[in-house]
PDB file of N, CA and C in Angstrom:
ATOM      1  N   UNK L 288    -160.709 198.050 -18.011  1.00  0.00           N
ATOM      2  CA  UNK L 288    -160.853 199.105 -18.990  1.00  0.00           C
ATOM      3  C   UNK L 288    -159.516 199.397 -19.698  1.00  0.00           C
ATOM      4  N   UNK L 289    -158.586 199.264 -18.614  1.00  0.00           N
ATOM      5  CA  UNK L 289    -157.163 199.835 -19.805  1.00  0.00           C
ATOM      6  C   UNK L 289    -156.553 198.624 -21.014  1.00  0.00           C
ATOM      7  N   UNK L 290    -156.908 197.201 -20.020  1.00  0.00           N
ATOM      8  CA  UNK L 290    -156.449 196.354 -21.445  1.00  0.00           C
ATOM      9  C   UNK L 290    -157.710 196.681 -22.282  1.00  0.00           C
ATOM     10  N   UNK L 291    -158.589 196.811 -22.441  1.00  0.00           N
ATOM     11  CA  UNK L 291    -159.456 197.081 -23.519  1.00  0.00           C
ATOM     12  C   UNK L 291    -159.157 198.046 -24.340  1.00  0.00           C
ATOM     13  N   UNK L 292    -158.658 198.804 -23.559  1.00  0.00           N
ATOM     14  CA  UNK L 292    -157.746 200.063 -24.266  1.00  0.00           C
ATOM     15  C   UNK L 292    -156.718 199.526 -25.190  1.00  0.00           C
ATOM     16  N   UNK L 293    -155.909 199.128 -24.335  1.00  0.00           N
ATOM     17  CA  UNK L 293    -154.479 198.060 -25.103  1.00  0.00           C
ATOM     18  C   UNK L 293    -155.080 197.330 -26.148  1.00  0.00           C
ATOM     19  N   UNK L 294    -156.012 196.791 -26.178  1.00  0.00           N
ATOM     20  CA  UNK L 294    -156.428 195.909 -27.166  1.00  0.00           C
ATOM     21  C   UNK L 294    -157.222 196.899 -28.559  1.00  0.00           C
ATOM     22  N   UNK L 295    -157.481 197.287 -28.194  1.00  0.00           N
ATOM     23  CA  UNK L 295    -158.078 198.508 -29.492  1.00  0.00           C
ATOM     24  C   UNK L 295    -156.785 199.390 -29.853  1.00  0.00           C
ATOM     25  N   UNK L 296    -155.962 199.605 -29.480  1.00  0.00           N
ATOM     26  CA  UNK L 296    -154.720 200.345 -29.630  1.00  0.00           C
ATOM     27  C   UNK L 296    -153.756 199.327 -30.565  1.00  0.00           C
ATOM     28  N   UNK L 297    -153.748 197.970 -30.268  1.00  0.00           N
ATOM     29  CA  UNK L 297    -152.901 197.175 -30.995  1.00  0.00           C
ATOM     30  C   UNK L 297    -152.798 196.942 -32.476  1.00  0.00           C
ATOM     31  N   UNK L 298    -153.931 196.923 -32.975  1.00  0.00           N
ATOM     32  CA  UNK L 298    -154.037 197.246 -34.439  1.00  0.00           C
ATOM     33  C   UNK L 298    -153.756 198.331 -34.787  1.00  0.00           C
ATOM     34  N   UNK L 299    -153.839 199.696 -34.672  1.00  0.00           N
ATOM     35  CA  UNK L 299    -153.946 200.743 -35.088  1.00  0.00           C
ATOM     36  C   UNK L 299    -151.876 201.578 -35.284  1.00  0.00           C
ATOM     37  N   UNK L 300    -151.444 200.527 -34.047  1.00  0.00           N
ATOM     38  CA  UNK L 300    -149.738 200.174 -33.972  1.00  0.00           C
ATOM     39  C   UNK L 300    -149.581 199.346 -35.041  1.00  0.00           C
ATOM     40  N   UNK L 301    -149.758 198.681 -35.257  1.00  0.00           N
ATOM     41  CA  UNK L 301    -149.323 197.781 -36.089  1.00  0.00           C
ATOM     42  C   UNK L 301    -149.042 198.479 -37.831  1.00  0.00           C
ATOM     43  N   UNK L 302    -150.793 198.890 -37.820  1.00  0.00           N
ATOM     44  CA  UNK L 302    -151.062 199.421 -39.050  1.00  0.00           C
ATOM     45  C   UNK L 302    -149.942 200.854 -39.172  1.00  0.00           C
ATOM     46  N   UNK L 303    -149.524 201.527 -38.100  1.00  0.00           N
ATOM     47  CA  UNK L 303    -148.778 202.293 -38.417  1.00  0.00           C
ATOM     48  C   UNK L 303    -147.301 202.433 -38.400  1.00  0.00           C
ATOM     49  N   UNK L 304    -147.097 200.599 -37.886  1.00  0.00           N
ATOM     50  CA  UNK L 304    -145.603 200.301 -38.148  1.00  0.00           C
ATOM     51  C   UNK L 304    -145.084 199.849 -39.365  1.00  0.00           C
ATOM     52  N   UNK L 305    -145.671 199.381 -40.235  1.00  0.00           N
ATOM     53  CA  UNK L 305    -146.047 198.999 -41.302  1.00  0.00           C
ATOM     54  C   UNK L 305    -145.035 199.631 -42.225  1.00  0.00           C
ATOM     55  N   UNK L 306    -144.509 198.926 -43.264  1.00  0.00           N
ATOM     56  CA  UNK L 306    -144.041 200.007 -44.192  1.00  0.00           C
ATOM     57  C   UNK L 306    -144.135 200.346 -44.917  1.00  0.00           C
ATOM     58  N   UNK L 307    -145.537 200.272 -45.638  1.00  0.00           N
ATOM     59  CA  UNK L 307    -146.413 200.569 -46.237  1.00  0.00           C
ATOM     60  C   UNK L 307    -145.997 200.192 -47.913  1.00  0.00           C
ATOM     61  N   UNK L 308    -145.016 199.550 -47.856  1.00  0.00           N
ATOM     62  CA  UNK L 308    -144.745 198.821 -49.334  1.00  0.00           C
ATOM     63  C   UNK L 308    -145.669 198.119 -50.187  1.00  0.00           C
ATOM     64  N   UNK L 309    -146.385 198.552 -51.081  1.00  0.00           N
ATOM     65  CA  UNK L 309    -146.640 197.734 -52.029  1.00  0.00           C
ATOM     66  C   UNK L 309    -146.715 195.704 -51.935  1.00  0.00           C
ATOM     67  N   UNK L 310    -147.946 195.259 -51.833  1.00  0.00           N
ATOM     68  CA  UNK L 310    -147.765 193.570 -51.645  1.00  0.00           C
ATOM     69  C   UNK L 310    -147.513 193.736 -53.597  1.00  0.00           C
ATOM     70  N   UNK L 311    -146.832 192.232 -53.215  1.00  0.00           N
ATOM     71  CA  UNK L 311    -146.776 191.312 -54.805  1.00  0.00           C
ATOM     72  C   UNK L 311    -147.504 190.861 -55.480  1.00  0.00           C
ATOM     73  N   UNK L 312    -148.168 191.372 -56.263  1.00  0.00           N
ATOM     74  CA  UNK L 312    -149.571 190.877 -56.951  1.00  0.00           C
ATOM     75  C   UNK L 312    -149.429 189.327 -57.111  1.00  0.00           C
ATOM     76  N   UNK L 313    -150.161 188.743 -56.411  1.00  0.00           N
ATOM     77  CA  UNK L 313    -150.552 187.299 -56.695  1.00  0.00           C
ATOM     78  C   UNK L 313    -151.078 187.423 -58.567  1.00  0.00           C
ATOM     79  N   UNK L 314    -150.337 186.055 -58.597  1.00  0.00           N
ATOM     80  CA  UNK L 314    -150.264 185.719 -60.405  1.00  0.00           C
ATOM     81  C   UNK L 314    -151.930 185.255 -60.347  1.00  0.00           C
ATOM     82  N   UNK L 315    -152.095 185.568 -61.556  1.00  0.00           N
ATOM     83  CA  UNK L 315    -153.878 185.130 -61.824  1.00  0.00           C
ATOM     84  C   UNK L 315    -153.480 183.635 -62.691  1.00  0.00           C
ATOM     85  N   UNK L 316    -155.123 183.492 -62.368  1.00  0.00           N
ATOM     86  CA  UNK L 316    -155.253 181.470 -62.640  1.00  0.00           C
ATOM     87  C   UNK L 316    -155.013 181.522 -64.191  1.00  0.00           C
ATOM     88  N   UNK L 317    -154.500 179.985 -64.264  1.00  0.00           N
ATOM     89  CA  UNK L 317    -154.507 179.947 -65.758  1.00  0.00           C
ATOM     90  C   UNK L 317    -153.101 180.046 -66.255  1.00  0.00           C
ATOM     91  N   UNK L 318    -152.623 179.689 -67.748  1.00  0.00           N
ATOM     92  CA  UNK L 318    -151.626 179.532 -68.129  1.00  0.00           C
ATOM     93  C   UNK L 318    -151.359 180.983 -68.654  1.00  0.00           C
ATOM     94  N   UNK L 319    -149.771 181.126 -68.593  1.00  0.00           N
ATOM     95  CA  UNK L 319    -149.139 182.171 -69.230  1.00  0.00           C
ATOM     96  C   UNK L 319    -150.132 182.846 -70.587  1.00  0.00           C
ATOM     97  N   UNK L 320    -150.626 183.738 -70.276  1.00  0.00           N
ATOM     98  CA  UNK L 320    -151.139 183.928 -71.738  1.00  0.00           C
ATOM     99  C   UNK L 320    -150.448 185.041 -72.563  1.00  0.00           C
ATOM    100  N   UNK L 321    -149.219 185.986 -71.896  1.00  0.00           N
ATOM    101  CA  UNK L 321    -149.244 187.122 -72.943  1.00  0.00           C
ATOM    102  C   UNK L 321    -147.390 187.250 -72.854  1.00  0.00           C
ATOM    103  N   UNK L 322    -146.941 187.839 -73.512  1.00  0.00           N
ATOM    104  CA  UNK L 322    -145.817 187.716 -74.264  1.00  0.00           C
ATOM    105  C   UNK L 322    -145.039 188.656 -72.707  1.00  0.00           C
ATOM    106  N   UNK L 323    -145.906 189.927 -72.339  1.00  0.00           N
ATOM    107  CA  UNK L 323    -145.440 190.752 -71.233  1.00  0.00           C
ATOM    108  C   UNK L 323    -145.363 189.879 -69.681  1.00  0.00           C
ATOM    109  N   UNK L 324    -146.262 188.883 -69.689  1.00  0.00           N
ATOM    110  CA  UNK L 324    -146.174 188.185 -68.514  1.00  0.00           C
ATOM    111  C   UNK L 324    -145.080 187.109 -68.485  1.00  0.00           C
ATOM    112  N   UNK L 325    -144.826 186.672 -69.991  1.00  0.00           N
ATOM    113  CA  UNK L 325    -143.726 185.729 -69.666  1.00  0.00           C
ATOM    114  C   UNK L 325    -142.056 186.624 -69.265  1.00  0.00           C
ATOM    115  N   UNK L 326    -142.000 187.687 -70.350  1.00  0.00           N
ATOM    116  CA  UNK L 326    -140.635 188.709 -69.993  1.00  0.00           C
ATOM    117  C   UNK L 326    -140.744 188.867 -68.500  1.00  0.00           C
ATOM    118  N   UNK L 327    -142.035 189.109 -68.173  1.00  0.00           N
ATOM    119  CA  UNK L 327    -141.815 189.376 -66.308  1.00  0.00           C
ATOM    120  C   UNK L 327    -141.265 188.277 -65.686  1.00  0.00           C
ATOM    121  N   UNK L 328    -141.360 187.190 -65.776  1.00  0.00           N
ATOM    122  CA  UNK L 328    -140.660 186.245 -65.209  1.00  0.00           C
ATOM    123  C   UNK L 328    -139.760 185.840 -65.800  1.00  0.00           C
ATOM    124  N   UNK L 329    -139.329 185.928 -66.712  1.00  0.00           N
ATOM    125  CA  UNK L 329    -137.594 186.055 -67.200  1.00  0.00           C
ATOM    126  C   UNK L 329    -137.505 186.896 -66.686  1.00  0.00           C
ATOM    127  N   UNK L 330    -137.485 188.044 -66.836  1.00  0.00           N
ATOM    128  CA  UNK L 330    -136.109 189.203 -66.033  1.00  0.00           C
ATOM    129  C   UNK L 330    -136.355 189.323 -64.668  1.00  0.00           C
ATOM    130  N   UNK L 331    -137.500 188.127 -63.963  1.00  0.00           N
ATOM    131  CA  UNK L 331    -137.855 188.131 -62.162  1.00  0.00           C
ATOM    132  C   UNK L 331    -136.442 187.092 -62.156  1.00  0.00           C
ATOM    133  N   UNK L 332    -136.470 186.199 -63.076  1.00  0.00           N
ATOM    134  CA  UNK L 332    -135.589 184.718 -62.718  1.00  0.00           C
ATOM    135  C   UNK L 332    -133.619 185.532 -63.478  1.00  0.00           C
ATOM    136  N   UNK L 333    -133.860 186.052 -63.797  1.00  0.00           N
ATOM    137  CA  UNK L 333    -132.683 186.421 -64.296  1.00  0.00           C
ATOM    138  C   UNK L 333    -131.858 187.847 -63.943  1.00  0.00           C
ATOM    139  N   UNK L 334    -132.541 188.531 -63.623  1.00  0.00           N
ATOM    140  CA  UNK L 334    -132.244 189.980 -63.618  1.00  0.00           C
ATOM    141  C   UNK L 334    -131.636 190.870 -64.720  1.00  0.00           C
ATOM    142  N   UNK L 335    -132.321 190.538 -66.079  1.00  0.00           N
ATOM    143  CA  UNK L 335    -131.578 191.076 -66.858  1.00  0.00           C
ATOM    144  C   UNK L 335    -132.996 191.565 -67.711  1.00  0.00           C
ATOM    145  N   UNK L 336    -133.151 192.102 -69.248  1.00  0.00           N
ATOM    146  CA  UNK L 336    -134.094 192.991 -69.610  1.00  0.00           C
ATOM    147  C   UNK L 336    -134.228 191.800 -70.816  1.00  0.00           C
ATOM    148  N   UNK L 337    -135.625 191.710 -70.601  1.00  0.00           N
ATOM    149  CA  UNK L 337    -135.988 190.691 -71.640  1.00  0.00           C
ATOM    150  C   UNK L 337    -136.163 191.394 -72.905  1.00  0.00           C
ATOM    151  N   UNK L 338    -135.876 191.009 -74.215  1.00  0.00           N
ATOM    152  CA  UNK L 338    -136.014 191.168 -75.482  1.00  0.00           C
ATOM    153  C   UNK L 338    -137.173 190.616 -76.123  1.00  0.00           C
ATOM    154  N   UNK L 339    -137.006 189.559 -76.306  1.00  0.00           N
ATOM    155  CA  UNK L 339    -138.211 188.775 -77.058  1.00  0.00           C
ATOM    156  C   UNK L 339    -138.887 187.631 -76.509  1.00  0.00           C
ATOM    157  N   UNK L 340    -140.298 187.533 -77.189  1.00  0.00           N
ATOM    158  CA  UNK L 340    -140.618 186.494 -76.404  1.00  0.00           C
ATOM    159  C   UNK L 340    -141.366 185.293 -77.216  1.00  0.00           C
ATOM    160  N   UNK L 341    -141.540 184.030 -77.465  1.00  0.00           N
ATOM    161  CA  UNK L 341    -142.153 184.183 -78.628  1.00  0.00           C
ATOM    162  C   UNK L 341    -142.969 182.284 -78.098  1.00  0.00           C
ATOM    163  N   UNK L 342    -144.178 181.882 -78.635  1.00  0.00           N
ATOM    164  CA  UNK L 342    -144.753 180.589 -78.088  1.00  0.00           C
ATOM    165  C   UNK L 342    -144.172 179.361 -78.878  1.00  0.00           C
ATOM    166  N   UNK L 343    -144.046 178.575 -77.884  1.00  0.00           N
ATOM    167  CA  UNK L 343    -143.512 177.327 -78.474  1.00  0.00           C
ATOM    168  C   UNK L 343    -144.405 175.914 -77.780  1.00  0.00           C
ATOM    169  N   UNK L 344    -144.223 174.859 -78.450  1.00  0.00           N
ATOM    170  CA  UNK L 344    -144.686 174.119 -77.318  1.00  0.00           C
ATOM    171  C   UNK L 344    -143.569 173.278 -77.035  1.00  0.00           C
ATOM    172  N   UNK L 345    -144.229 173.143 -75.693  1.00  0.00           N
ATOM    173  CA  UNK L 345    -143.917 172.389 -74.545  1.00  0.00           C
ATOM    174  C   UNK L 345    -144.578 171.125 -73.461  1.00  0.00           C
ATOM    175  N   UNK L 346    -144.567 169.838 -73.358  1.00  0.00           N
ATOM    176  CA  UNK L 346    -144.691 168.842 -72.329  1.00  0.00           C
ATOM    177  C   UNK L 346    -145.894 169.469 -72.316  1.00  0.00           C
ATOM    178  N   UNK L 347    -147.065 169.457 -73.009  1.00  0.00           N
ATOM    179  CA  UNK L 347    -148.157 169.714 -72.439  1.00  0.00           C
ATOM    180  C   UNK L 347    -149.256 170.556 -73.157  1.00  0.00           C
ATOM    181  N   UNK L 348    -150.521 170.700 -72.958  1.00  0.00           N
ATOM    182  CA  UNK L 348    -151.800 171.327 -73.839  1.00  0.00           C
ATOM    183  C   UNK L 348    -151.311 173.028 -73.773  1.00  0.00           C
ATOM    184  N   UNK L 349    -150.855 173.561 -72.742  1.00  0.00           N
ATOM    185  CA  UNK L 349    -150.674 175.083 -72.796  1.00  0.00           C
ATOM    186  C   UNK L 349    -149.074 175.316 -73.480  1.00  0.00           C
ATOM    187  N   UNK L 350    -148.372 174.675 -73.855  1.00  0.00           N
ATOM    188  CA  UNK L 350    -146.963 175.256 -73.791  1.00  0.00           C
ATOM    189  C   UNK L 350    -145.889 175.382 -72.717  1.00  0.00           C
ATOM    190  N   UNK L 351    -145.310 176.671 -73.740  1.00  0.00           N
ATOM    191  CA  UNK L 351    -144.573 177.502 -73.136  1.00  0.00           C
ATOM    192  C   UNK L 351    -143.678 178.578 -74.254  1.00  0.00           C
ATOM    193  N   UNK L 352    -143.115 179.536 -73.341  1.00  0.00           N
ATOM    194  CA  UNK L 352    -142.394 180.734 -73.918  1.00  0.00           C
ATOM    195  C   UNK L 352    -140.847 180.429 -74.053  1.00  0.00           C
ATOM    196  N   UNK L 353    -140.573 180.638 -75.253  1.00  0.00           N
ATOM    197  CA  UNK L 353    -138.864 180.936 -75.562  1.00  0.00           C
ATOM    198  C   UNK L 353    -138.146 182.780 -75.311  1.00  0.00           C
ATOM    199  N   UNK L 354    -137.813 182.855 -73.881  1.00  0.00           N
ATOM    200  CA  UNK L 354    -137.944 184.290 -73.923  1.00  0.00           C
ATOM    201  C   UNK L 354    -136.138 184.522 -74.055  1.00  0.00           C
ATOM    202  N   UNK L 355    -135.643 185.464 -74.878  1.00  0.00           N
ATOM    203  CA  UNK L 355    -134.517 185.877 -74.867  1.00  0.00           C
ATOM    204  C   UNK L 355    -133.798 187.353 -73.984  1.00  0.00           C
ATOM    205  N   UNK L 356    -132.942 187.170 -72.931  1.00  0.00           N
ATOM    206  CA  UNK L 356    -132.665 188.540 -72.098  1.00  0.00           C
ATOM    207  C   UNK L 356    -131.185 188.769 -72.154  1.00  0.00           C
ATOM    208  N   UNK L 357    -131.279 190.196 -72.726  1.00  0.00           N
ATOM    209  CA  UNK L 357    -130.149 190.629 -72.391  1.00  0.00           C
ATOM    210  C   UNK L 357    -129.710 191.049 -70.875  1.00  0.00           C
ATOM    211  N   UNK L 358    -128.607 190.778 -70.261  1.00  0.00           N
ATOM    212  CA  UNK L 358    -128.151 190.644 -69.361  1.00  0.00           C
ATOM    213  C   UNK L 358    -126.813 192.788 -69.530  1.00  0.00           C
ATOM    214  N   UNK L 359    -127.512 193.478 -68.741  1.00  0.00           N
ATOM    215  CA  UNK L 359    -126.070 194.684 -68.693  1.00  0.00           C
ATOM    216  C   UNK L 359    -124.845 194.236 -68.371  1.00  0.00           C
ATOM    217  N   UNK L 360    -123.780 194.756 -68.930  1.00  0.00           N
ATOM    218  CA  UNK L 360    -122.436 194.864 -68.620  1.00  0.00           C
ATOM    219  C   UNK L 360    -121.959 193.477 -68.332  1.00  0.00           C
ATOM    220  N   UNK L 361    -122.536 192.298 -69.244  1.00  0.00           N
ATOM    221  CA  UNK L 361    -121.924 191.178 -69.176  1.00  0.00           C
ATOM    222  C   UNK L 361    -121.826 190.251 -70.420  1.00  0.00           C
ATOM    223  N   UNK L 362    -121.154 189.566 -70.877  1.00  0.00           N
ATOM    224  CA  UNK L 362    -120.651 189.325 -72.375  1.00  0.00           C
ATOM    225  C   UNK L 362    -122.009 188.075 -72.922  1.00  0.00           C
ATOM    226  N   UNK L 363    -122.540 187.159 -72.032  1.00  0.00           N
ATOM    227  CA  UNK L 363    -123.551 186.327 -72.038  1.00  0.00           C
ATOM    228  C   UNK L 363    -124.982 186.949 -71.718  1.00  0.00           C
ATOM    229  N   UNK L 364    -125.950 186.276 -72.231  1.00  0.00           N
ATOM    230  CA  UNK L 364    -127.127 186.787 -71.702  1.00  0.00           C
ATOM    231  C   UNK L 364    -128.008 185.471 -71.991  1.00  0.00           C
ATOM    232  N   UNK L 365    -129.486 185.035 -71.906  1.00  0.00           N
ATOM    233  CA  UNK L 365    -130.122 183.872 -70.999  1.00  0.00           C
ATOM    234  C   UNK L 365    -131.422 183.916 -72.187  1.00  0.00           C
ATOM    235  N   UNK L 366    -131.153 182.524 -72.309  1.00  0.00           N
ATOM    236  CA  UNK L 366    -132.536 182.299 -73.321  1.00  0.00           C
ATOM    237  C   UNK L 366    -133.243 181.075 -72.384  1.00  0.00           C
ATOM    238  N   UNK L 367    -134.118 181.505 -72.126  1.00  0.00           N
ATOM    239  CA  UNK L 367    -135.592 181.163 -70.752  1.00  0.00           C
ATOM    240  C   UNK L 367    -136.483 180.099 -71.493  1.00  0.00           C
ATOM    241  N   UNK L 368    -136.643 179.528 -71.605  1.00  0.00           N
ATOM    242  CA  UNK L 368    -138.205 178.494 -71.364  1.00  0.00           C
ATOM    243  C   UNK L 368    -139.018 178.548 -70.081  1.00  0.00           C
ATOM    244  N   UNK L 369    -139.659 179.213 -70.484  1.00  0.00           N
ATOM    245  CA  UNK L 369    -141.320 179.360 -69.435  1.00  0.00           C
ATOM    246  C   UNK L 369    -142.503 178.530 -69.722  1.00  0.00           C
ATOM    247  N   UNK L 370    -142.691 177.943 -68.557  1.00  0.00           N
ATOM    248  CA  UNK L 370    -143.752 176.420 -68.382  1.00  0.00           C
ATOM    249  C   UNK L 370    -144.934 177.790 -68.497  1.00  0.00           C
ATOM    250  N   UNK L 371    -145.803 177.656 -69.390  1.00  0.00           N
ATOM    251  CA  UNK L 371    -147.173 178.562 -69.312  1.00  0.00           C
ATOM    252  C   UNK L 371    -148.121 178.048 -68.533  1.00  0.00           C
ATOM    253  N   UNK L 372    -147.758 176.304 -68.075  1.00  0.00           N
ATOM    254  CA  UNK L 372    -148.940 176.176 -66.733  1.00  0.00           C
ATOM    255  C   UNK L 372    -148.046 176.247 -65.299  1.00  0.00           C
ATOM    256  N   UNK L 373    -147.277 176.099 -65.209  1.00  0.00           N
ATOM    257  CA  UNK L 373    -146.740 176.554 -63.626  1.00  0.00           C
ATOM    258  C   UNK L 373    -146.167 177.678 -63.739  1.00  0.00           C
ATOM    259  N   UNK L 374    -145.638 178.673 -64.722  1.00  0.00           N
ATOM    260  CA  UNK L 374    -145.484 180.031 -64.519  1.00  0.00           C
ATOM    261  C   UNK L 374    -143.939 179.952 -63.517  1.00  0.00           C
ATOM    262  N   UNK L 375    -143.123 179.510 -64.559  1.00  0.00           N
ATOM    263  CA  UNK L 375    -141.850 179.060 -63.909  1.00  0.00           C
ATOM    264  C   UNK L 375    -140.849 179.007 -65.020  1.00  0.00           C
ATOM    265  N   UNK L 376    -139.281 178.986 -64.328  1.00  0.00           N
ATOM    266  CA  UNK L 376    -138.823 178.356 -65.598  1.00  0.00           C
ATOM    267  C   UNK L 376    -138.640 177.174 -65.887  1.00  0.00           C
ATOM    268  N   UNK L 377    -138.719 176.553 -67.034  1.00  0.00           N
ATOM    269  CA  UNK L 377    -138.338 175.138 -67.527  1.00  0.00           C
ATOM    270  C   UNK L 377    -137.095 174.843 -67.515  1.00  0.00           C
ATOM    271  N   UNK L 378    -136.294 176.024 -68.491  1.00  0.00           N
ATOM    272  CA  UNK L 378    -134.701 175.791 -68.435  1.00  0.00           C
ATOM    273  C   UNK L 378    -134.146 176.639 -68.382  1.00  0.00           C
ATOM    274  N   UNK L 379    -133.044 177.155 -68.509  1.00  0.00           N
ATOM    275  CA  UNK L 379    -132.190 178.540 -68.965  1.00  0.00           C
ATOM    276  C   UNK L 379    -131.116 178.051 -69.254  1.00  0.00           C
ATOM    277  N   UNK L 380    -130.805 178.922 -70.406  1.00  0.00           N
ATOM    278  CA  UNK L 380    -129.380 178.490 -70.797  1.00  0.00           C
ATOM    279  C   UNK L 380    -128.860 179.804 -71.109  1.00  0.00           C
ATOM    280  N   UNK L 381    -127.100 179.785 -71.131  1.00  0.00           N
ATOM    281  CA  UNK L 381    -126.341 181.066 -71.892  1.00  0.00           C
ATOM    282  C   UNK L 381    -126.143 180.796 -72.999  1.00  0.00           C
ATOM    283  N   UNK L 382    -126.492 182.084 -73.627  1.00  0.00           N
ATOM    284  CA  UNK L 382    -126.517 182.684 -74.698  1.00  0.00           C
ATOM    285  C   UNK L 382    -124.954 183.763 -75.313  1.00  0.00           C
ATOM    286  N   UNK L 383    -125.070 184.280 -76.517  1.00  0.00           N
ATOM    287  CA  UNK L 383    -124.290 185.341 -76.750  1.00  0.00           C
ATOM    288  C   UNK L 383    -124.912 186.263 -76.012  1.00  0.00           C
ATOM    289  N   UNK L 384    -124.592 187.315 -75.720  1.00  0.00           N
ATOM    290  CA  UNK L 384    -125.956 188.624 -75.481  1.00  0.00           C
ATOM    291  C   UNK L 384    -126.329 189.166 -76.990  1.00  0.00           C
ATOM    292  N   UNK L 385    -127.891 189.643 -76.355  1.00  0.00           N
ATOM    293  CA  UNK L 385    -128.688 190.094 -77.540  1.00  0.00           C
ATOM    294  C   UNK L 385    -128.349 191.620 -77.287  1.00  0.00           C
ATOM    295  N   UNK L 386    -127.834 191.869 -78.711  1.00  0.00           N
ATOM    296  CA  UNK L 386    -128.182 193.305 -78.544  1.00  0.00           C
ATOM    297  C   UNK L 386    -129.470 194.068 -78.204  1.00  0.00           C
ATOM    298  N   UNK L 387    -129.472 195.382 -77.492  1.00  0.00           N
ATOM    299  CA  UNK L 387    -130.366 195.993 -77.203  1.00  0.00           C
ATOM    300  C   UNK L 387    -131.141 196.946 -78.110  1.00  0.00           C
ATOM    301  N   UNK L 388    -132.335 196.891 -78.736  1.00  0.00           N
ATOM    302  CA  UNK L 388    -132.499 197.524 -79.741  1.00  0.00           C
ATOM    303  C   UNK L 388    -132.769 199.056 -79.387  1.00  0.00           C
ATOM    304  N   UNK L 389    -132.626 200.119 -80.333  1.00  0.00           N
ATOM    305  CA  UNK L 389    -132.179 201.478 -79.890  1.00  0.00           C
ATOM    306  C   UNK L 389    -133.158 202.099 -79.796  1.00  0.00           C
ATOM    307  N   UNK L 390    -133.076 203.116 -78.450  1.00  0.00           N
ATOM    308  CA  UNK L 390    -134.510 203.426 -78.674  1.00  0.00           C
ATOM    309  C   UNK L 390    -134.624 204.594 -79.562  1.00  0.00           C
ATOM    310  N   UNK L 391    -135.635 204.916 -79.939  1.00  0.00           N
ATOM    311  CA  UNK L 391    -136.181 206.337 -81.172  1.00  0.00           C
ATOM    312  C   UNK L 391    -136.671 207.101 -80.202  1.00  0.00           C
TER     313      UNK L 391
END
């Protein structure tokens, strides 16, 4: 009776060791389709605030994104090629930095 106990008790530990963080939304099927999903993975691969984003093609029927990020408090910043079927980057290169446009 008491490991049965122990054993119904073990989940209920667990679940409350937990740290209750937020999981990582698994990416949905299919190629890059929107201008906000490619900036998310520029500024995931870069850490800096994406600016623009715009379709180009690329090696293939879906493309890919030319995304431009400004990078804070550093004189360079990162112009991204995003594969729209593996949801990755293709290349990165430095850039000047883009200015940040102001907000209203």
């Amino acid at each position: 009776m008491k490991r049965l106990t122990a054993l119904l008790l073990v989940p209920s530990i667990l679940l409350v060791a937990s740290d209750g963080a937020p999981k990582k939304p698994s990416r949905r099927g299919g190629p890059v389709g929107s201008t906000r999903e490619a900036k998310a993975i520029a500024e995931q691969e870069t850490g800096g605030k994406a600016l623009s984003a715009r379709r180009i093609p690329l090696n293939g029927a879906s493309g890919g994104w030319e995304v431009d990020v400004h990078m804070p408090r550093e004189s360079q910043g990162w112009r991204c090629i995003i594969d729209a079927d593996t949801h990755s980057v293709h290349t990165k290169d430095r850039i000047p930095n883009p200015p940040l446009k102001p907000r209203r």
